[in-house]
mmCIF file of C-alpha atoms in Angstrom:
data_model
loop_
_atom_site.group_PDB
_atom_site.id
_atom_site.type_symbol
_atom_site.label_atom_id
_atom_site.label_comp_id
_atom_site.label_asym_id
_atom_site.label_seq_id
_atom_site.Cartn_x
_atom_site.Cartn_y
_atom_site.Cartn_z
ATOM 1 C CA MET A 1 -6.729 -90.776 67.263
ATOM 2 C CA LEU A 2 -6.006 -92.560 63.976
ATOM 3 C CA GLN A 3 -8.828 -95.091 63.986
ATOM 4 C CA GLY A 4 -9.887 -95.785 60.408
ATOM 5 C CA LYS A 5 -6.610 -94.567 58.910
ATOM 6 C CA ALA A 6 -4.069 -96.751 57.110
ATOM 7 C CA ALA A 7 -0.317 -96.288 56.867
ATOM 8 C CA LEU A 8 2.499 -97.619 54.730
ATOM 9 C CA VAL A 9 5.872 -97.532 56.493
ATOM 10 C CA THR A 10 8.950 -98.505 54.496
ATOM 11 C CA GLY A 11 11.978 -100.042 56.189
ATOM 12 C CA SER A 12 9.838 -100.910 59.180
ATOM 13 C CA LEU A 13 10.920 -104.278 60.561
ATOM 14 C CA ASP A 14 13.214 -102.713 63.149
ATOM 15 C CA GLY A 15 14.658 -99.490 64.514
ATOM 16 C CA ILE A 16 12.960 -96.177 63.792
ATOM 17 C CA GLY A 17 10.629 -97.680 61.198
ATOM 18 C CA TYR A 18 9.135 -100.226 63.556
ATOM 19 C CA ALA A 19 8.943 -97.665 66.369
ATOM 20 C CA ILE A 20 6.850 -95.461 64.066
ATOM 21 C CA ALA A 21 4.691 -98.428 63.086
ATOM 22 C CA GLN A 22 4.086 -99.199 66.775
ATOM 23 C CA ALA A 23 3.218 -95.589 67.573
ATOM 24 C CA LEU A 24 0.674 -95.479 64.740
ATOM 25 C CA ALA A 25 -0.800 -98.879 65.647
ATOM 26 C CA LYS A 26 -1.243 -97.807 69.287
ATOM 27 C CA ARG A 27 -3.440 -94.992 68.001
ATOM 28 C CA GLY A 28 -5.631 -97.330 65.958
ATOM 29 C CA CYS A 29 -3.976 -97.001 62.562
ATOM 30 C CA ALA A 30 -3.669 -100.006 60.246
ATOM 31 C CA VAL A 31 -0.044 -100.506 59.163
ATOM 32 C CA MET A 32 1.618 -102.156 56.171
ATOM 33 C CA LEU A 33 5.164 -103.114 57.117
ATOM 34 C CA ASN A 34 8.013 -103.397 54.635
ATOM 35 C CA GLY A 35 11.669 -104.367 54.748
ATOM 36 C CA PHE A 36 14.169 -107.185 54.492
ATOM 37 C CA GLY A 37 13.887 -109.921 57.121
ATOM 38 C CA ASP A 38 13.329 -113.620 57.592
ATOM 39 C CA GLY A 39 9.895 -115.149 58.031
ATOM 40 C CA ASP A 40 10.160 -115.412 61.802
ATOM 41 C CA LEU A 41 11.003 -111.728 62.203
ATOM 42 C CA VAL A 42 8.213 -110.675 59.841
ATOM 43 C CA ALA A 43 5.657 -112.782 61.720
ATOM 44 C CA GLN A 44 6.850 -111.405 65.055
ATOM 45 C CA ARG A 45 6.575 -107.811 63.884
ATOM 46 C CA VAL A 46 3.135 -108.233 62.324
ATOM 47 C CA GLU A 47 1.800 -110.003 65.406
ATOM 48 C CA GLY A 48 3.335 -107.321 67.609
ATOM 49 C CA LEU A 49 1.249 -104.666 65.887
ATOM 50 C CA ARG A 50 -1.890 -106.768 65.901
ATOM 51 C CA ALA A 51 -1.449 -107.251 69.645
ATOM 52 C CA LEU A 52 -1.840 -103.484 69.945
ATOM 53 C CA GLY A 53 -5.311 -103.799 68.434
ATOM 54 C CA ALA A 54 -4.454 -102.636 64.928
ATOM 55 C CA GLU A 55 -4.696 -104.281 61.554
ATOM 56 C CA ALA A 56 -1.242 -105.071 60.214
ATOM 57 C CA ASP A 57 0.388 -106.847 57.307
ATOM 58 C CA TYR A 58 3.710 -107.050 55.470
ATOM 59 C CA TYR A 59 4.908 -106.749 51.894
ATOM 60 C CA GLY A 60 8.607 -107.255 51.172
ATOM 61 C CA ALA A 61 9.378 -105.040 48.188
ATOM 62 C CA ASP A 62 12.901 -104.157 47.087
ATOM 63 C CA LEU A 63 12.684 -100.363 47.056
ATOM 64 C CA SER A 64 15.497 -99.992 44.545
ATOM 65 C CA ILE A 65 13.114 -101.399 41.893
ATOM 66 C CA PRO A 66 10.236 -99.056 40.909
ATOM 67 C CA SER A 67 7.921 -101.887 39.820
ATOM 68 C CA GLN A 68 8.212 -103.425 43.283
ATOM 69 C CA ILE A 69 7.371 -100.083 44.899
ATOM 70 C CA GLU A 70 4.231 -99.970 42.776
ATOM 71 C CA ALA A 71 3.377 -103.507 43.891
ATOM 72 C CA LEU A 72 3.919 -102.494 47.537
ATOM 73 C CA VAL A 73 1.524 -99.544 47.308
ATOM 74 C CA THR A 74 -1.027 -101.668 45.454
ATOM 75 C CA ALA A 75 -0.777 -104.370 48.153
ATOM 76 C CA ALA A 76 -1.355 -101.807 50.915
ATOM 77 C CA GLU A 77 -4.361 -100.314 49.132
ATOM 78 C CA ARG A 78 -5.876 -103.723 48.493
ATOM 79 C CA ARG A 79 -5.314 -104.828 52.076
ATOM 80 C CA PHE A 80 -6.649 -101.702 53.796
ATOM 81 C CA GLY A 81 -8.605 -99.979 51.037
ATOM 82 C CA LYS A 82 -6.356 -96.913 51.024
ATOM 83 C CA VAL A 83 -3.109 -95.368 52.209
ATOM 84 C CA ASP A 84 -3.668 -92.234 54.293
ATOM 85 C CA ILE A 85 -0.175 -92.002 55.797
ATOM 86 C CA ALA A 86 3.039 -92.598 53.851
ATOM 87 C CA VAL A 87 6.206 -92.929 55.911
ATOM 88 C CA ASN A 88 9.444 -93.112 53.938
ATOM 89 C CA ASN A 89 11.993 -94.567 56.337
ATOM 90 C CA ALA A 90 14.008 -97.136 54.352
ATOM 91 C CA VAL A 91 17.658 -96.139 54.007
ATOM 92 C CA THR A 92 21.046 -97.339 52.891
ATOM 93 C CA ARG A 93 24.476 -95.772 53.194
ATOM 94 C CA THR A 94 28.124 -96.473 52.434
ATOM 95 C CA TRP A 95 31.065 -94.706 54.025
ATOM 96 C CA GLY A 96 33.688 -93.383 51.599
ATOM 97 C CA GLU A 97 35.116 -90.225 50.091
ATOM 98 C CA ILE A 98 33.626 -88.954 46.842
ATOM 99 C CA ASP A 99 36.481 -90.126 44.646
ATOM 100 C CA THR A 100 36.580 -93.634 46.147
ATOM 101 C CA LEU A 101 32.887 -94.394 46.646
ATOM 102 C CA PRO A 102 31.844 -97.189 44.245
ATOM 103 C CA VAL A 103 29.468 -95.782 41.651
ATOM 104 C CA GLU A 104 27.059 -98.678 42.137
ATOM 105 C CA LYS A 105 26.800 -97.788 45.860
ATOM 106 C CA TRP A 106 25.937 -94.204 44.940
ATOM 107 C CA ASP A 107 23.303 -95.341 42.460
ATOM 108 C CA TYR A 108 21.763 -97.726 44.996
ATOM 109 C CA ALA A 109 21.606 -95.018 47.691
ATOM 110 C CA VAL A 110 19.876 -92.608 45.308
ATOM 111 C CA ALA A 111 17.394 -95.333 44.350
ATOM 112 C CA VAL A 112 16.488 -96.316 47.926
ATOM 113 C CA ASN A 113 16.896 -93.033 49.804
ATOM 114 C CA LEU A 114 15.474 -90.595 47.269
ATOM 115 C CA THR A 115 13.818 -92.202 44.245
ATOM 116 C CA ALA A 116 11.786 -94.667 46.324
ATOM 117 C CA PRO A 117 10.197 -91.893 48.446
ATOM 118 C CA PHE A 118 9.328 -90.062 45.215
ATOM 119 C CA HIS A 119 7.503 -93.120 43.937
ATOM 120 C CA VAL A 120 5.720 -93.767 47.240
ATOM 121 C CA ILE A 121 4.504 -90.166 47.347
ATOM 122 C CA ARG A 122 3.620 -90.190 43.633
ATOM 123 C CA LEU A 123 1.528 -93.307 44.049
ATOM 124 C CA THR A 124 -0.226 -92.475 47.338
ATOM 125 C CA MET A 125 -0.888 -88.762 46.900
ATOM 126 C CA PRO A 126 -3.761 -89.104 44.375
ATOM 127 C CA GLY A 127 -5.823 -91.080 46.901
ATOM 128 C CA MET A 128 -5.001 -88.582 49.632
ATOM 129 C CA LYS A 129 -6.192 -85.784 47.357
ATOM 130 C CA ARG A 130 -9.465 -87.576 46.624
ATOM 131 C CA ARG A 131 -10.109 -88.117 50.339
ATOM 132 C CA GLN A 132 -8.976 -84.573 51.229
ATOM 133 C CA TRP A 133 -6.631 -85.870 53.938
ATOM 134 C CA GLY A 134 -3.105 -87.228 54.043
ATOM 135 C CA ARG A 135 0.147 -87.303 55.933
ATOM 136 C CA ILE A 136 3.577 -87.729 54.336
ATOM 137 C CA ILE A 137 6.479 -88.261 56.719
ATOM 138 C CA ASN A 138 9.993 -88.546 55.346
ATOM 139 C CA LEU A 139 12.787 -89.710 57.604
ATOM 140 C CA ALA A 140 15.632 -87.391 56.758
ATOM 141 C CA SER A 141 18.438 -86.819 59.268
ATOM 142 C CA ASN A 142 20.440 -84.116 60.950
ATOM 143 C CA TYR A 143 22.640 -84.743 57.897
ATOM 144 C CA GLY A 144 19.745 -83.546 55.767
ATOM 145 C CA LEU A 145 20.515 -80.141 57.285
ATOM 146 C CA SER A 146 24.285 -80.303 57.680
ATOM 147 C CA GLY A 147 27.283 -82.069 56.211
ATOM 148 C CA THR A 148 30.094 -84.405 57.135
ATOM 149 C CA ARG A 149 32.985 -86.117 55.390
ATOM 150 C CA ARG A 150 32.909 -89.607 53.874
ATOM 151 C CA ARG A 151 29.113 -89.842 53.667
ATOM 152 C CA VAL A 152 28.273 -88.212 50.360
ATOM 153 C CA ASP A 153 25.511 -90.671 49.437
ATOM 154 C CA TYR A 154 23.715 -90.232 52.758
ATOM 155 C CA VAL A 155 24.142 -86.451 53.076
ATOM 156 C CA ALA A 156 23.177 -85.743 49.471
ATOM 157 C CA THR A 157 20.084 -87.954 49.461
ATOM 158 C CA LYS A 158 18.877 -86.687 52.829
ATOM 159 C CA HIS A 159 19.224 -83.082 51.660
ATOM 160 C CA GLY A 160 17.245 -84.072 48.574
ATOM 161 C CA LEU A 161 14.575 -85.685 50.732
ATOM 162 C CA VAL A 162 14.147 -82.455 52.703
ATOM 163 C CA GLY A 163 13.664 -80.608 49.418
ATOM 164 C CA MET A 164 11.145 -83.181 48.200
ATOM 165 C CA THR A 165 9.250 -82.759 51.465
ATOM 166 C CA LYS A 166 8.882 -79.023 50.891
ATOM 167 C CA VAL A 167 7.521 -79.534 47.384
ATOM 168 C CA ALA A 168 5.054 -82.197 48.565
ATOM 169 C CA ALA A 169 3.904 -79.883 51.358
ATOM 170 C CA LEU A 170 3.164 -77.015 48.983
ATOM 171 C CA GLU A 171 1.353 -79.252 46.521
ATOM 172 C CA GLY A 172 -0.654 -80.865 49.319
ATOM 173 C CA LEU A 173 -1.891 -77.639 50.916
ATOM 174 C CA PRO A 174 -5.228 -77.437 49.050
ATOM 175 C CA TYR A 175 -6.059 -81.028 50.003
ATOM 176 C CA ASN A 176 -5.354 -81.112 53.760
ATOM 177 C CA ILE A 177 -2.188 -83.125 53.095
ATOM 178 C CA THR A 178 0.838 -82.322 55.201
ATOM 179 C CA ALA A 179 4.424 -83.357 54.486
ATOM 180 C CA ASN A 180 7.244 -83.127 56.984
ATOM 181 C CA ALA A 181 10.796 -84.419 57.336
ATOM 182 C CA ILE A 182 11.872 -85.805 60.695
ATOM 183 C CA CYS A 183 15.598 -85.263 61.186
ATOM 184 C CA PRO A 184 16.895 -87.553 63.943
ATOM 185 C CA GLY A 185 20.332 -87.314 65.433
ATOM 186 C CA ALA A 186 22.078 -90.398 66.763
ATOM 187 C CA THR A 187 19.246 -92.805 67.574
ATOM 188 C CA TRP A 188 19.382 -96.093 69.500
ATOM 189 C CA THR A 189 18.788 -98.536 66.643
ATOM 190 C CA PRO A 190 20.343 -101.883 65.681
ATOM 191 C CA ASN A 191 22.894 -99.976 63.598
ATOM 192 C CA ALA A 192 23.825 -97.785 66.587
ATOM 193 C CA ARG A 193 24.127 -100.831 68.826
ATOM 194 C CA LYS A 194 26.589 -102.323 66.321
ATOM 195 C CA LEU A 195 28.653 -99.130 66.229
ATOM 196 C CA VAL A 196 28.819 -99.066 70.018
ATOM 197 C CA ALA A 197 29.755 -102.756 70.198
ATOM 198 C CA ASP A 198 32.548 -102.182 67.672
ATOM 199 C CA ARG A 199 33.865 -99.303 69.759
ATOM 200 C CA MET A 200 33.709 -101.381 72.936
ATOM 201 C CA ARG A 201 35.901 -104.030 71.311
ATOM 202 C CA ALA A 202 38.289 -101.591 69.623
ATOM 203 C CA LYS A 203 38.899 -99.458 72.715
ATOM 204 C CA ASN A 204 38.180 -101.996 75.473
ATOM 205 C CA LEU A 205 35.371 -99.850 76.890
ATOM 206 C CA SER A 206 32.204 -100.596 78.815
ATOM 207 C CA GLU A 207 28.956 -99.892 76.987
ATOM 208 C CA PRO A 208 28.255 -96.605 78.847
ATOM 209 C CA ASP A 209 31.826 -95.427 78.192
ATOM 210 C CA ALA A 210 31.621 -96.458 74.530
ATOM 211 C CA ILE A 211 28.350 -94.530 74.138
ATOM 212 C CA ALA A 212 29.861 -91.443 75.775
ATOM 213 C CA ASP A 213 32.942 -91.751 73.574
ATOM 214 C CA TYR A 214 30.886 -92.108 70.404
ATOM 215 C CA LEU A 215 28.606 -89.163 71.195
ATOM 216 C CA SER A 216 31.266 -86.870 72.677
ATOM 217 C CA ASP A 217 31.792 -84.835 69.492
ATOM 218 C CA ARG A 218 28.297 -85.340 68.073
ATOM 219 C CA GLN A 219 25.301 -85.066 70.395
ATOM 220 C CA PRO A 220 25.535 -82.626 73.329
ATOM 221 C CA SER A 221 22.960 -84.568 75.339
ATOM 222 C CA ARG A 222 25.418 -87.513 75.383
ATOM 223 C CA ARG A 223 22.367 -89.775 75.004
ATOM 224 C CA PHE A 224 21.085 -91.700 72.032
ATOM 225 C CA ILE A 225 17.583 -90.678 70.973
ATOM 226 C CA PRO A 226 15.168 -93.523 71.853
ATOM 227 C CA ALA A 227 13.530 -94.737 68.654
ATOM 228 C CA GLU A 228 10.183 -94.625 70.493
ATOM 229 C CA LYS A 229 10.465 -90.830 70.769
ATOM 230 C CA VAL A 230 10.894 -90.551 67.017
ATOM 231 C CA GLY A 231 7.810 -92.735 66.696
ATOM 232 C CA ALA A 232 5.878 -90.453 69.024
ATOM 233 C CA LEU A 233 6.832 -87.424 66.947
ATOM 234 C CA ALA A 234 5.673 -89.149 63.779
ATOM 235 C CA ALA A 235 2.348 -90.039 65.394
ATOM 236 C CA PHE A 236 1.877 -86.435 66.524
ATOM 237 C CA LEU A 237 2.475 -85.216 62.970
ATOM 238 C CA CYS A 238 -0.446 -87.406 61.897
ATOM 239 C CA SER A 239 -2.804 -85.763 64.396
ATOM 240 C CA GLU A 240 -5.178 -82.874 63.791
ATOM 241 C CA ASP A 241 -3.177 -80.842 66.310
ATOM 242 C CA ALA A 242 -0.300 -80.937 63.800
ATOM 243 C CA SER A 243 -2.390 -80.016 60.753
ATOM 244 C CA GLU A 244 -0.664 -76.638 60.342
ATOM 245 C CA ILE A 245 2.838 -78.112 60.527
ATOM 246 C CA THR A 246 3.916 -78.799 56.961
ATOM 247 C CA GLY A 247 7.024 -78.463 54.823
ATOM 248 C CA SER A 248 9.197 -78.529 57.910
ATOM 249 C CA PRO A 249 12.456 -80.348 58.635
ATOM 250 C CA LEU A 250 12.050 -81.235 62.317
ATOM 251 C CA PRO A 251 15.235 -82.123 64.235
ATOM 252 C CA ILE A 252 15.050 -84.527 67.155
ATOM 253 C CA ASP A 253 18.733 -84.649 67.899
ATOM 254 C CA GLY A 254 19.691 -83.999 71.526
ATOM 255 C CA GLY A 255 21.077 -80.567 70.609
ATOM 256 C CA TRP A 256 23.315 -81.798 67.767
ATOM 257 C CA LEU A 257 22.458 -79.000 65.333
ATOM 258 C CA ALA A 258 22.481 -76.381 68.086
ATOM 259 C CA PHE A 259 25.993 -77.523 68.962
ATOM 260 C CA SER A 260 27.249 -77.612 65.365
#
């Protein structure tokens, strides 16, 4: 389905990012991975995609630094000749109330969660326009559509990312470029596994009971979203069948927003 296309996926060595990279690679898309990880992990992830029959490579840019974002996009274009699909997945967050959150944590979250996607879109969109085809996928969150306490950096930047998606969608319309924001609920990622493990220790619970306890006031399905299903949604958004879906925040959240 995506043979001959090339994607750049930020924050893609694990979790949702790597699940999206796998879903694209399975459909024939070349993928440039990005993220923080040791050499063994990077090699494993690149080889994992190549085993699916796709071209794959890695470039480890720090997305809080604009010059490194430019180098990342340049590396992807040199490696594959173009970037047809830009997936902005990299994220950071710090828990804390507004008046106690360290300012440097706020600034870093804005840089990674919001400014970096701007630069990735800014740098890849001209090529998409020339080729009259492109897909921009921003990983927002259910918190890009709702709010919660003690997460101002995450909620604010994810709301901003949804807004950026709408602007990119409108500007991309004449060029067959779509832009959408996937809004996952609680997803089974390394971060979620850590939260569950912490709850198991704190409350002396089994893993199934800790999961149920964690999700009880969040996700009506009482199940974590498999990262692979987020990947499948991203791959669908890159298909021709999804060419009229653009500018949309798309929840995949086990009923979270319906419940709230």
